[in-house]
Each structure stands twice: as structure tokens, then as C-alpha cells.
mmCIF file of C-alpha atoms in Angstrom:
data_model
loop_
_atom_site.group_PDB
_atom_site.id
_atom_site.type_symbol
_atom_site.label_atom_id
_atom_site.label_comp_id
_atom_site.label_asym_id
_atom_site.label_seq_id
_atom_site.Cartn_x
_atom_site.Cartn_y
_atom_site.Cartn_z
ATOM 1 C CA UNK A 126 -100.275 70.446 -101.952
ATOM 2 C CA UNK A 127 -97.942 73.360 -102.496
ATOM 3 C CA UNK A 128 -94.982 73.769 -100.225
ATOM 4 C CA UNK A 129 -93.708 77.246 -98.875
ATOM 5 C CA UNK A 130 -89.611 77.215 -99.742
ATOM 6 C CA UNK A 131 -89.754 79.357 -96.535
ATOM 7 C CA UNK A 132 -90.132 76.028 -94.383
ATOM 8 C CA UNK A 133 -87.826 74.132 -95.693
ATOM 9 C CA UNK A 134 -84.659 73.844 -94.101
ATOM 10 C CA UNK A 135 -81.516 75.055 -96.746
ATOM 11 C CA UNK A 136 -78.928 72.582 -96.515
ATOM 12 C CA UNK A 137 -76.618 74.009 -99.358
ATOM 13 C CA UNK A 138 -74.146 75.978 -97.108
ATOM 14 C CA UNK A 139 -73.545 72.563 -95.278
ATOM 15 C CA UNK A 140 -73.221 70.390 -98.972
ATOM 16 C CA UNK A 141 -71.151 73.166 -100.600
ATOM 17 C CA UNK A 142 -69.207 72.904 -97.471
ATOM 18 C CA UNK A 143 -68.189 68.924 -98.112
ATOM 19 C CA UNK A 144 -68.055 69.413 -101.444
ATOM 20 C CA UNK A 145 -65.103 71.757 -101.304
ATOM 21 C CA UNK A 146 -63.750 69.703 -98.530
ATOM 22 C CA UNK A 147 -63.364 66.735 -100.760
ATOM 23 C CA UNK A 148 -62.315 68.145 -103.736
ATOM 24 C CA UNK A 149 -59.426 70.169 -101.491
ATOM 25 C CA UNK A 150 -58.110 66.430 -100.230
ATOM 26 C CA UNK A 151 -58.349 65.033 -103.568
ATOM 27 C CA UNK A 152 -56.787 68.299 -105.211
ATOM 28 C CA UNK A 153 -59.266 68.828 -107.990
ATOM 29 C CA UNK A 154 -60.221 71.771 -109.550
ATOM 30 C CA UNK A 155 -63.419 73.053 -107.892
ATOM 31 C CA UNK A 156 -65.794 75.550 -110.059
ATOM 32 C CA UNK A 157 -67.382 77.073 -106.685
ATOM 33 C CA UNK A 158 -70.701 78.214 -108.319
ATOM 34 C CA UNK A 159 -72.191 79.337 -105.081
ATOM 35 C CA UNK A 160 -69.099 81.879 -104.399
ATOM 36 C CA UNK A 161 -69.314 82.940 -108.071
ATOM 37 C CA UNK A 162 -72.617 83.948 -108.160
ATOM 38 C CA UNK A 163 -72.879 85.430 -104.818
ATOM 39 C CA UNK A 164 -69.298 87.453 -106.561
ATOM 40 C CA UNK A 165 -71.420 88.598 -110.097
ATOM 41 C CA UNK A 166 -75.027 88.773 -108.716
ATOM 42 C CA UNK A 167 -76.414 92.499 -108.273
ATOM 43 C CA UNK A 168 -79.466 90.897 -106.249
ATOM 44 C CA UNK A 169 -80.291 87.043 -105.989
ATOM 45 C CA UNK A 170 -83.118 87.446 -108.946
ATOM 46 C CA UNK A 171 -80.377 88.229 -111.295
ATOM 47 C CA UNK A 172 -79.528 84.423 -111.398
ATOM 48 C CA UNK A 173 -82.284 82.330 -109.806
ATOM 49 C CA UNK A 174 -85.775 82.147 -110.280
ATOM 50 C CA UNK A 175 -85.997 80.364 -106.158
ATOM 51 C CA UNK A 176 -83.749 79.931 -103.393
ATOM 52 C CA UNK A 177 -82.114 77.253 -105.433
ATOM 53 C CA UNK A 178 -82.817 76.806 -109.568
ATOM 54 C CA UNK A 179 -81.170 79.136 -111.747
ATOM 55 C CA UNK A 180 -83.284 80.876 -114.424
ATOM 56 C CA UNK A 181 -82.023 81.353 -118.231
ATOM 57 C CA UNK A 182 -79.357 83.959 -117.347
ATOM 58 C CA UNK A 183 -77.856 81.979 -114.451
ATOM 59 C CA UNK A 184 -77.900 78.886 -116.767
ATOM 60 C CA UNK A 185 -76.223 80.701 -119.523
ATOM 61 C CA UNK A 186 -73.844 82.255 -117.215
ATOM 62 C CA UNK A 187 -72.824 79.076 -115.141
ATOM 63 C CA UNK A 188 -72.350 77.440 -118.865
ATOM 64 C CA UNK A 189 -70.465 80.276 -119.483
ATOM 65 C CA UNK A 190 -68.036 79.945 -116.022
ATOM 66 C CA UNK A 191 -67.899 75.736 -116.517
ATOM 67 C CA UNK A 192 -66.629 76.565 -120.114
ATOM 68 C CA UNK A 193 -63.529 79.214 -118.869
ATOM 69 C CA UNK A 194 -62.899 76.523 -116.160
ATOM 70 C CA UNK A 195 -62.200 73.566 -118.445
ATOM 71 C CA UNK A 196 -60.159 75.891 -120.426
ATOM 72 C CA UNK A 197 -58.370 77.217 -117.605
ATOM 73 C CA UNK A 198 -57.961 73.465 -115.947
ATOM 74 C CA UNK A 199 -57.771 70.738 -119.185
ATOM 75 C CA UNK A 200 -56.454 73.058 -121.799
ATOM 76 C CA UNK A 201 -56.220 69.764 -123.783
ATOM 77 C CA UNK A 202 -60.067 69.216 -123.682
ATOM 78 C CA UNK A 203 -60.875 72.738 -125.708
ATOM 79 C CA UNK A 204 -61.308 73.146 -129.357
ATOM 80 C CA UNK A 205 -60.206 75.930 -131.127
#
């Protein structure tokens, strides 16, 4: 039986929450793809295809952001 996303309950603000929490006290590099996209994104559909899976632009585009943050963070990981 289908499920309406309407009734169920969106825990990402709460997970994205810890998430930077740890990665603050451990003092690693966070790629905060929730900010970012809320930051590019004209409207929500730009990106995601639901309330939470990214469509082909949004993966292409979060690729895109994870690749400039290893560069930017472990220079030593990137091939020219």
C-alpha cells in the first residue's frame, strides 16, 4: 500500500543537526548538502524529485560539490 510522504514525520533537520554536531567536536570537514542546496536551489524541484531523493541534476550537482570539497580539504587525494 502506497504511503503519502505528507504523513510521515521529517526527521532530517534533527539528523543534519547531530551530524554537524559531531563532525564540529571531531573537527572534520563537513560538506553540509542540506545548506548547499537550500543556497543554489531556485525551487525544491530543481534538485529533488521528493522531500528527500535527489533527481539527476541534484546527483550531478552534489557529485559536483563532494568533488570541490575533497579538493578544497585533501588536496593530496586529487589528480591532475
Amino acid at each position: 500500500k502506497a504511503i503519502s510522504l505528507d504523513l510521515v514525520p521529517d526527521s532530517t533537520p534533527e539528523i543534519n543537526d547531530i551530524i554537524r554536531k559531531v563532525a564540529r567536536r571531531n573537527r572534520v570537514p563537513l560538506l553540509d548538502f542540506r545548506k548547499k542546496t537550500w543556497e543554489a536551489a531556485r525551487h525544491r524541484g530543481q534538485f529533488f524529485r521528493d522531500p528527500v531523493h535527489v533527481n539527476p541534476t541534484g546527483a550531478y550537482q552534489m557529485a559536483a560539490w563532494t568533488k570541490e570539497s575533497i579538493a578544497q580539504n585533501f588536496p593530496q587525494l586529487v589528480q591532475e
